[in-house]
mmCIF file of C-alpha atoms in Angstrom:
data_model
loop_
_atom_site.group_PDB
_atom_site.id
_atom_site.type_symbol
_atom_site.label_atom_id
_atom_site.label_comp_id
_atom_site.label_asym_id
_atom_site.label_seq_id
_atom_site.Cartn_x
_atom_site.Cartn_y
_atom_site.Cartn_z
ATOM 1 C CA MET A 1 -1.046 -15.605 -10.671
ATOM 2 C CA GLU A 2 -0.840 -16.544 -7.142
ATOM 3 C CA LEU A 3 -1.241 -13.503 -4.820
ATOM 4 C CA ASN A 4 -0.390 -13.741 -0.882
ATOM 5 C CA ILE A 5 -3.391 -12.731 0.537
ATOM 6 C CA ARG A 6 -1.718 -11.041 3.786
ATOM 7 C CA LEU A 7 0.289 -8.548 1.641
ATOM 8 C CA LEU A 8 -3.149 -7.590 -0.336
ATOM 9 C CA LYS A 9 -4.964 -7.123 2.453
ATOM 10 C CA ALA A 10 -1.978 -5.203 4.300
ATOM 11 C CA ALA A 11 -1.687 -2.750 0.636
ATOM 12 C CA ALA A 12 -5.106 -1.948 0.945
ATOM 13 C CA LEU A 13 -4.712 -0.227 4.079
ATOM 14 C CA ALA A 14 -3.639 2.530 1.825
ATOM 15 C CA VAL A 15 -6.272 2.691 -1.164
ATOM 16 C CA SER A 16 -8.011 5.838 -1.375
ATOM 17 C CA LYS A 17 -11.572 6.917 -0.476
ATOM 18 C CA GLU A 18 -11.903 9.653 -2.941
ATOM 19 C CA GLU A 19 -14.546 8.853 -5.187
ATOM 20 C CA THR A 20 -12.607 11.833 -7.671
ATOM 21 C CA ARG A 21 -9.746 9.443 -7.563
ATOM 22 C CA TYR A 22 -11.724 6.263 -8.493
ATOM 23 C CA TYR A 23 -8.256 5.015 -9.766
ATOM 24 C CA LEU A 24 -6.744 4.505 -6.328
ATOM 25 C CA LYS A 25 -9.762 3.118 -4.989
ATOM 26 C CA GLY A 26 -8.221 -0.747 -5.106
ATOM 27 C CA VAL A 27 -4.994 -2.378 -5.309
ATOM 28 C CA ALA A 28 -2.801 -2.195 -8.370
ATOM 29 C CA VAL A 29 -1.010 -5.830 -9.114
ATOM 30 C CA GLN A 30 1.622 -5.781 -11.640
ATOM 31 C CA ALA A 31 3.588 -8.204 -12.853
ATOM 32 C CA ASP A 32 6.272 -8.789 -15.732
ATOM 33 C CA ALA A 33 9.884 -9.650 -16.502
ATOM 34 C CA LYS A 34 10.992 -8.082 -13.480
ATOM 35 C CA GLY A 35 8.701 -9.620 -10.890
ATOM 36 C CA ALA A 36 5.504 -9.048 -9.574
ATOM 37 C CA TYR A 37 4.448 -6.342 -7.065
ATOM 38 C CA LEU A 38 1.069 -5.630 -4.970
ATOM 39 C CA ILE A 39 0.456 -1.348 -4.888
ATOM 40 C CA ALA A 40 -2.121 0.711 -2.870
ATOM 41 C CA THR A 41 -1.793 4.748 -2.250
ATOM 42 C CA ASP A 42 -4.112 7.526 -1.409
ATOM 43 C CA GLY A 43 -1.774 10.162 -2.400
ATOM 44 C CA HIS A 44 -0.425 10.532 0.921
ATOM 45 C CA ARG A 45 0.947 7.370 1.771
ATOM 46 C CA LEU A 46 1.695 4.462 -0.347
ATOM 47 C CA LEU A 47 2.146 0.643 0.932
ATOM 48 C CA ALA A 48 4.392 -1.722 -1.959
ATOM 49 C CA PHE A 49 4.715 -5.221 -1.686
ATOM 50 C CA CYS A 50 7.275 -7.357 -3.818
ATOM 51 C CA GLN A 51 5.170 -10.763 -4.205
ATOM 52 C CA SER A 52 8.203 -12.110 -6.336
ATOM 53 C CA ARG A 53 11.592 -11.186 -7.494
ATOM 54 C CA GLU A 54 11.671 -13.845 -9.767
ATOM 55 C CA CYS A 55 10.719 -13.995 -13.914
ATOM 56 C CA TYR A 56 6.927 -13.653 -13.844
ATOM 57 C CA GLY A 57 6.320 -16.171 -16.928
ATOM 58 C CA GLY A 58 2.936 -15.167 -17.875
ATOM 59 C CA GLU A 59 1.248 -11.898 -19.633
ATOM 60 C CA PRO A 60 2.444 -8.939 -18.167
ATOM 61 C CA ILE A 61 -0.168 -8.200 -15.782
ATOM 62 C CA ASN A 62 -1.373 -4.115 -14.962
ATOM 63 C CA ILE A 63 -4.607 -4.407 -13.112
ATOM 64 C CA ILE A 64 -6.637 -2.780 -9.742
ATOM 65 C CA ILE A 65 -8.914 -4.755 -7.989
ATOM 66 C CA PRO A 66 -11.562 -2.793 -6.479
ATOM 67 C CA ALA A 67 -11.152 -2.102 -2.793
ATOM 68 C CA ASP A 68 -14.590 -3.873 -2.022
ATOM 69 C CA ILE A 69 -13.329 -7.016 -3.547
ATOM 70 C CA VAL A 70 -10.275 -7.282 -1.712
ATOM 71 C CA ALA A 71 -11.848 -6.237 1.907
ATOM 72 C CA GLY A 72 -14.066 -9.614 1.197
ATOM 73 C CA VAL A 73 -11.241 -11.636 1.030
ATOM 74 C CA LYS A 74 -10.814 -13.591 4.060
ATOM 75 C CA LEU A 75 -7.266 -14.547 5.324
ATOM 76 C CA ASN A 76 -7.280 -17.853 6.673
ATOM 77 C CA LYS A 77 -4.666 -19.230 9.414
ATOM 78 C CA HIS A 78 -3.802 -22.388 6.957
ATOM 79 C CA VAL A 79 -3.812 -20.922 3.858
ATOM 80 C CA GLU A 80 -2.502 -17.607 2.462
ATOM 81 C CA ILE A 81 -2.286 -17.710 -1.034
ATOM 82 C CA ALA A 82 -5.168 -16.811 -3.706
ATOM 83 C CA GLU A 83 -5.061 -17.320 -7.266
ATOM 84 C CA LEU A 84 -5.314 -14.358 -9.726
ATOM 85 C CA THR A 85 -6.825 -15.708 -13.289
ATOM 86 C CA GLN A 86 -8.053 -13.749 -16.563
ATOM 87 C CA GLU A 87 -11.351 -14.659 -17.050
ATOM 88 C CA SER A 88 -12.336 -12.788 -20.212
ATOM 89 C CA ALA A 89 -11.306 -9.367 -21.629
ATOM 90 C CA THR A 90 -13.216 -7.208 -19.169
ATOM 91 C CA HIS A 91 -13.160 -9.689 -15.985
ATOM 92 C CA TRP A 92 -11.254 -11.406 -13.490
ATOM 93 C CA ARG A 93 -11.190 -14.642 -10.842
ATOM 94 C CA LEU A 94 -9.999 -14.292 -7.561
ATOM 95 C CA ASP A 95 -10.210 -18.325 -5.792
ATOM 96 C CA TYR A 96 -9.443 -18.147 -2.094
ATOM 97 C CA VAL A 97 -9.834 -21.010 0.586
ATOM 98 C CA GLY A 98 -12.786 -22.491 -1.306
ATOM 99 C CA THR A 99 -14.034 -19.015 -2.823
ATOM 100 C CA SER A 100 -14.002 -17.493 -6.123
ATOM 101 C CA VAL A 101 -14.857 -14.269 -7.105
ATOM 102 C CA ILE A 102 -15.346 -12.438 -11.023
ATOM 103 C CA PHE A 103 -15.222 -9.142 -10.880
ATOM 104 C CA ALA A 104 -14.071 -6.083 -13.006
ATOM 105 C CA PRO A 105 -10.805 -4.443 -12.071
ATOM 106 C CA ILE A 106 -10.833 -0.705 -12.108
ATOM 107 C CA ASP A 107 -10.646 1.187 -15.283
ATOM 108 C CA GLY A 108 -7.967 3.403 -14.939
ATOM 109 C CA THR A 109 -4.473 4.246 -14.928
ATOM 110 C CA PHE A 110 -2.806 3.795 -11.443
ATOM 111 C CA PRO A 111 0.056 6.538 -11.469
ATOM 112 C CA ASP A 112 4.067 6.198 -11.829
ATOM 113 C CA TRP A 113 4.365 5.146 -7.990
ATOM 114 C CA ARG A 114 8.127 4.537 -8.391
ATOM 115 C CA ARG A 115 8.724 8.213 -8.872
ATOM 116 C CA ILE A 116 7.635 9.502 -5.420
ATOM 117 C CA ILE A 117 10.207 6.733 -4.018
ATOM 118 C CA PRO A 118 12.844 8.753 -2.111
ATOM 119 C CA LYS A 119 15.905 7.147 -3.156
ATOM 120 C CA GLU A 120 17.594 8.005 0.164
ATOM 121 C CA THR A 121 16.490 10.035 3.207
ATOM 122 C CA ASP A 122 17.886 13.088 5.306
ATOM 123 C CA GLY A 123 17.263 12.464 8.361
ATOM 124 C CA LYS A 124 15.492 15.448 9.312
ATOM 125 C CA PRO A 125 12.125 15.524 11.293
ATOM 126 C CA ALA A 126 8.773 15.906 10.015
ATOM 127 C CA GLN A 127 5.506 16.499 10.728
ATOM 128 C CA PHE A 128 2.941 13.747 9.793
ATOM 129 C CA ASN A 129 -0.867 12.855 9.890
ATOM 130 C CA PRO A 130 -0.652 10.796 13.753
ATOM 131 C CA ALA A 131 -3.995 8.662 11.701
ATOM 132 C CA TYR A 132 -1.829 7.829 8.892
ATOM 133 C CA VAL A 133 1.164 6.658 11.021
ATOM 134 C CA GLY A 134 -1.384 4.941 12.924
ATOM 135 C CA ASP A 135 -2.381 3.408 9.940
ATOM 136 C CA PHE A 136 0.989 1.931 9.348
ATOM 137 C CA ALA A 137 0.784 0.290 12.709
ATOM 138 C CA LYS A 138 -2.124 -1.465 11.244
ATOM 139 C CA VAL A 139 0.021 -2.423 8.435
ATOM 140 C CA THR A 140 2.382 -3.827 10.999
ATOM 141 C CA LYS A 141 -0.455 -5.997 12.201
ATOM 142 C CA ALA A 142 -1.834 -6.890 9.284
ATOM 143 C CA LEU A 143 1.674 -8.516 7.930
ATOM 144 C CA GLY A 144 1.942 -10.351 11.079
ATOM 145 C CA GLN A 145 5.552 -9.802 11.924
ATOM 146 C CA GLY A 146 8.050 -6.560 12.233
ATOM 147 C CA GLN A 147 7.960 -3.678 13.674
ATOM 148 C CA THR A 148 7.404 -0.196 11.692
ATOM 149 C CA ALA A 149 10.558 1.937 11.468
ATOM 150 C CA PHE A 150 10.257 5.492 10.106
ATOM 151 C CA ALA A 151 13.479 6.970 7.626
ATOM 152 C CA TYR A 152 12.607 10.484 7.982
ATOM 153 C CA ASN A 153 13.368 13.123 4.932
ATOM 154 C CA GLY A 154 12.087 16.690 6.537
ATOM 155 C CA ASP A 155 9.549 17.876 3.686
ATOM 156 C CA GLY A 156 10.223 15.147 1.537
ATOM 157 C CA PRO A 157 8.448 11.671 1.786
ATOM 158 C CA ALA A 158 9.688 9.643 4.172
ATOM 159 C CA LEU A 159 10.475 5.740 3.880
ATOM 160 C CA VAL A 160 8.516 3.727 6.013
ATOM 161 C CA THR A 161 9.477 -0.003 6.574
ATOM 162 C CA PHE A 162 7.881 -2.796 8.500
ATOM 163 C CA GLY A 163 11.443 -5.437 9.653
ATOM 164 C CA ASP A 164 13.411 -7.549 7.365
ATOM 165 C CA ASP A 165 11.197 -10.199 6.408
ATOM 166 C CA ILE A 166 8.963 -8.238 4.794
ATOM 167 C CA ASP A 167 9.599 -7.237 1.116
ATOM 168 C CA GLY A 168 7.940 -4.477 1.033
ATOM 169 C CA PHE A 169 7.776 -0.658 2.291
ATOM 170 C CA GLY A 170 5.613 2.665 2.828
ATOM 171 C CA VAL A 171 6.132 5.889 2.001
ATOM 172 C CA LEU A 172 4.343 8.472 4.073
ATOM 173 C CA MET A 173 4.608 12.294 2.724
ATOM 174 C CA PRO A 174 4.953 14.830 5.348
ATOM 175 C CA MET A 175 2.200 17.719 6.757
ATOM 176 C CA ARG A 176 2.920 20.943 5.779
ATOM 177 C CA ILE A 177 2.022 22.818 8.374
ATOM 178 C CA LYS A 178 1.215 26.849 7.790
ATOM 179 C CA ARG A 179 1.728 27.779 11.336
ATOM 180 C CA GLU A 180 4.485 28.343 13.512
ATOM 181 C CA ILE A 181 4.896 25.182 15.702
ATOM 182 C CA PRO A 182 5.257 26.155 19.808
ATOM 183 C CA THR A 183 9.217 25.012 21.074
ATOM 184 C CA ARG A 184 7.891 24.789 24.373
ATOM 185 C CA ALA A 185 4.881 24.187 26.732
ATOM 186 C CA PRO A 186 2.635 26.881 28.119
ATOM 187 C CA ALA A 187 4.061 28.376 31.081
ATOM 188 C CA TRP A 188 0.386 27.273 32.951
ATOM 189 C CA ALA A 189 2.494 23.511 32.201
ATOM 190 C CA THR A 190 5.098 23.819 33.754
ATOM 191 C CA VAL A 191 3.881 25.629 37.367
#
């Protein structure tokens, strides 16, 4: 199966770093008759890219490529495609730009990512972790084009898009603020 390296690297920006959530420490590759997708999440944010909407003709794929394998993949300005091949019952191979890496996918079940995607958004503002907002800007940069846009959804997950040419999206969970948020600047600042 062919993988778009740019999409693979962009998805990896949402990979979890928590040891207890080991099954989120990689990029999920899912392919079946409906299409092929690259997905990553850390529970606070999610990135999903459609690799192909055409019917995938091979055996269904549902693996998680470890984050360290994805980090080692180098993007080449002339070649943006890698080939993913099953080597054995326990190992896969990723070939790109003259390099071949054999790896064992993460032994775990990737969560049902589609269930957190908002069907529609309400436009109500929300508070977000600024680091996560910045990470979505990094995703846009990794994609090499587009513009990050947030469809706010109040206390629900926001939908993040990257432009018309990007067949993918992000989801960002709002912060739960446990204090009253000031509605104006302190008096000393407005003198």
